[in-house]
Tab-separated table of C-alpha atoms in Angstrom:
chain	number	residue	atom	x	y	z
A	1	MET	CA	98.234	103.461	77.086
A	2	ILE	CA	96.843	104.452	80.499
A	3	ARG	CA	96.710	108.102	79.447
A	4	ARG	CA	94.671	107.210	76.355
A	5	ALA	CA	92.228	105.172	78.464
A	6	LEU	CA	91.793	108.085	80.888
A	7	ILE	CA	91.061	110.456	78.009
A	8	LEU	CA	88.423	108.065	76.635
A	9	VAL	CA	86.787	107.713	80.063
A	10	ALA	CA	86.754	111.502	80.535
A	11	ALA	CA	85.189	111.950	77.094
A	12	ALA	CA	82.508	109.346	77.874
A	13	VAL	CA	81.677	111.016	81.206
A	14	ALA	CA	81.394	114.397	79.473
A	15	LEU	CA	78.999	112.947	76.872
A	16	VAL	CA	76.809	111.404	79.550
A	17	ALA	CA	76.764	114.660	81.541
A	18	VAL	CA	75.539	116.547	78.475
A	19	ALA	CA	73.076	113.880	77.287
A	20	VAL	CA	71.298	113.192	80.585
A	21	PRO	CA	69.723	116.645	81.087
A	22	VAL	CA	68.629	116.788	77.453
A	23	SER	CA	67.093	113.327	77.415
A	24	GLY	CA	65.471	113.930	80.803
A	25	ALA	CA	63.853	117.123	79.550
A	26	LEU	CA	62.551	115.418	76.429
A	27	SER	CA	61.068	112.447	78.249
A	28	ALA	CA	59.342	114.388	81.035
A	29	PRO	CA	55.625	113.552	80.918
A	30	HIS	CA	53.316	116.366	79.852
A	31	LYS	CA	50.420	116.806	82.254
A	32	PRO	CA	47.271	118.295	80.783
A	33	PRO	CA	45.906	121.313	82.633
A	34	LYS	CA	43.358	120.594	85.337
A	35	PRO	CA	39.761	120.816	84.142
A	36	LYS	CA	37.547	123.762	85.030
A	37	ILE	CA	34.965	122.700	87.622
A	38	VAL	CA	31.235	123.423	87.379
A	39	ALA	CA	28.997	122.623	90.352
A	40	VAL	CA	25.633	121.064	89.528
A	41	GLY	CA	23.238	121.935	92.336
A	42	ASP	CA	19.529	122.072	92.900
A	43	ASP	CA	18.396	124.386	90.120
A	44	TYR	CA	21.780	125.928	89.251
A	45	TYR	CA	25.133	125.528	87.546
A	46	ALA	CA	28.015	127.444	89.115
A	47	PRO	CA	29.527	129.261	87.376
A	48	VAL	CA	26.953	129.999	84.672
A	49	SER	CA	29.633	130.968	82.161
A	50	LEU	CA	33.196	129.864	81.482
A	51	LYS	CA	35.885	131.056	79.106
A	52	ILE	CA	38.447	128.415	78.247
A	53	HIS	CA	41.149	127.758	75.670
A	54	LYS	CA	40.798	125.242	72.863
A	55	GLY	CA	41.743	121.790	74.179
A	56	ALA	CA	40.687	122.513	77.776
A	57	ARG	CA	38.407	120.203	79.751
A	58	VAL	CA	35.360	121.046	81.858
A	59	ARG	CA	34.162	118.819	84.695
A	60	TRP	CA	30.609	119.072	85.986
A	61	LYS	CA	30.263	117.719	89.513
A	62	TRP	CA	26.913	117.058	91.171
A	63	ASN	CA	26.658	118.416	94.732
A	64	MET	CA	26.328	115.927	97.561
A	65	ASP	CA	23.320	117.760	99.033
A	66	ASN	CA	21.039	117.702	95.956
A	67	PHE	CA	17.449	116.600	96.369
A	68	ASN	CA	16.492	116.825	92.685
A	69	THR	CA	17.928	115.042	89.669
A	70	HIS	CA	19.806	117.028	87.026
A	71	ASN	CA	21.717	116.601	83.798
A	72	VAL	CA	23.971	118.540	81.446
A	73	VAL	CA	22.861	118.627	77.815
A	74	LEU	CA	24.389	120.614	74.962
A	75	ASN	CA	21.626	122.736	73.445
A	76	LYS	CA	23.619	124.846	70.930
A	77	ALA	CA	27.140	124.365	69.633
A	78	PRO	CA	29.597	125.572	67.003
A	79	ARG	CA	29.250	124.017	63.559
A	80	GLY	CA	30.693	120.509	63.372
A	81	VAL	CA	30.284	119.627	67.059
A	82	LYS	CA	28.225	116.499	67.780
A	83	LYS	CA	25.720	117.423	70.469
A	84	SER	CA	25.281	113.780	71.451
A	85	LYS	CA	28.885	113.719	72.752
A	86	PHE	CA	27.945	116.397	75.311
A	87	ARG	CA	25.112	114.724	77.209
A	88	SER	CA	25.543	113.583	80.804
A	89	SER	CA	23.584	110.980	82.674
A	90	THR	CA	20.723	112.184	84.863
A	91	GLY	CA	20.993	111.899	88.626
A	92	ALA	CA	21.134	113.699	91.950
A	93	ILE	CA	24.397	112.901	93.754
A	94	GLY	CA	27.933	111.855	92.941
A	95	ILE	CA	27.909	112.186	89.159
A	96	LEU	CA	30.952	113.475	87.286
A	97	PHE	CA	30.768	114.520	83.641
A	98	VAL	CA	33.971	115.609	81.856
A	99	ARG	CA	34.347	116.850	78.297
A	100	LYS	CA	37.228	118.235	76.261
A	101	PHE	CA	36.496	121.222	74.017
A	102	THR	CA	38.353	121.191	70.695
A	103	VAL	CA	36.254	123.517	68.521
A	104	PRO	CA	36.295	127.279	69.262
A	105	GLY	CA	32.950	129.009	69.761
A	106	ASN	CA	30.009	129.210	72.156
A	107	TYR	CA	28.445	126.134	73.729
A	108	LYS	CA	25.038	126.501	75.424
A	109	PHE	CA	24.086	123.901	78.032
A	110	VAL	CA	20.817	123.223	79.872
A	111	CYS	CA	19.427	120.808	82.386
A	112	THR	CA	16.527	119.280	80.458
A	113	LEU	CA	14.585	118.892	83.720
A	114	HIS	CA	14.962	122.563	84.750
A	115	ARG	CA	15.427	124.475	81.471
A	116	ALA	CA	14.282	127.851	82.804
A	117	LEU	CA	16.640	127.801	85.796
A	118	MET	CA	19.675	125.801	84.732
A	119	GLN	CA	21.511	127.247	81.756
A	120	MET	CA	25.182	127.922	81.167
A	121	THR	CA	27.613	128.938	78.425
A	122	VAL	CA	31.132	127.725	77.726
A	123	THR	CA	33.115	129.977	75.392
A	124	VAL	CA	36.118	128.313	73.780
A	125	LYS	CA	38.703	130.851	72.671
A	126	ARG	CA	40.671	130.510	69.474
A	127	PRO	CA	44.399	129.971	69.940
A	128	VAL	CA	46.483	133.139	69.810
A	129	LYS	CA	48.493	133.349	66.598
A	130	LYS	CA	52.170	134.007	67.116
A	131	HIS	CA	53.898	136.278	64.624
């Protein structure tokens, strides 16, 4: 009787030892990649062009030493993208504007207050097909 109980306990311990790493791996939270950062300064975006993968995020961050107000407005986009979803507020300091890009193609942005000086392009790459 004692031998049978020991065998059952050993079997239970073995099952737990196998199950814990598998369940731990499956329940680990998935962190999205950090967004690409674009500085919004007096009369510039930096960088002026980005290449990202589908599903990536871009964060525009207004510099703390700006004197002028600026914004980020989508001027041209791939077919099916709502331009109104890519329009930041207008201001000088402390603004953050984050957007996720889900449609591959070229996105052209401008500051509507400084169109000639502040332009940038975000190119969203198509996912690589695995064979």
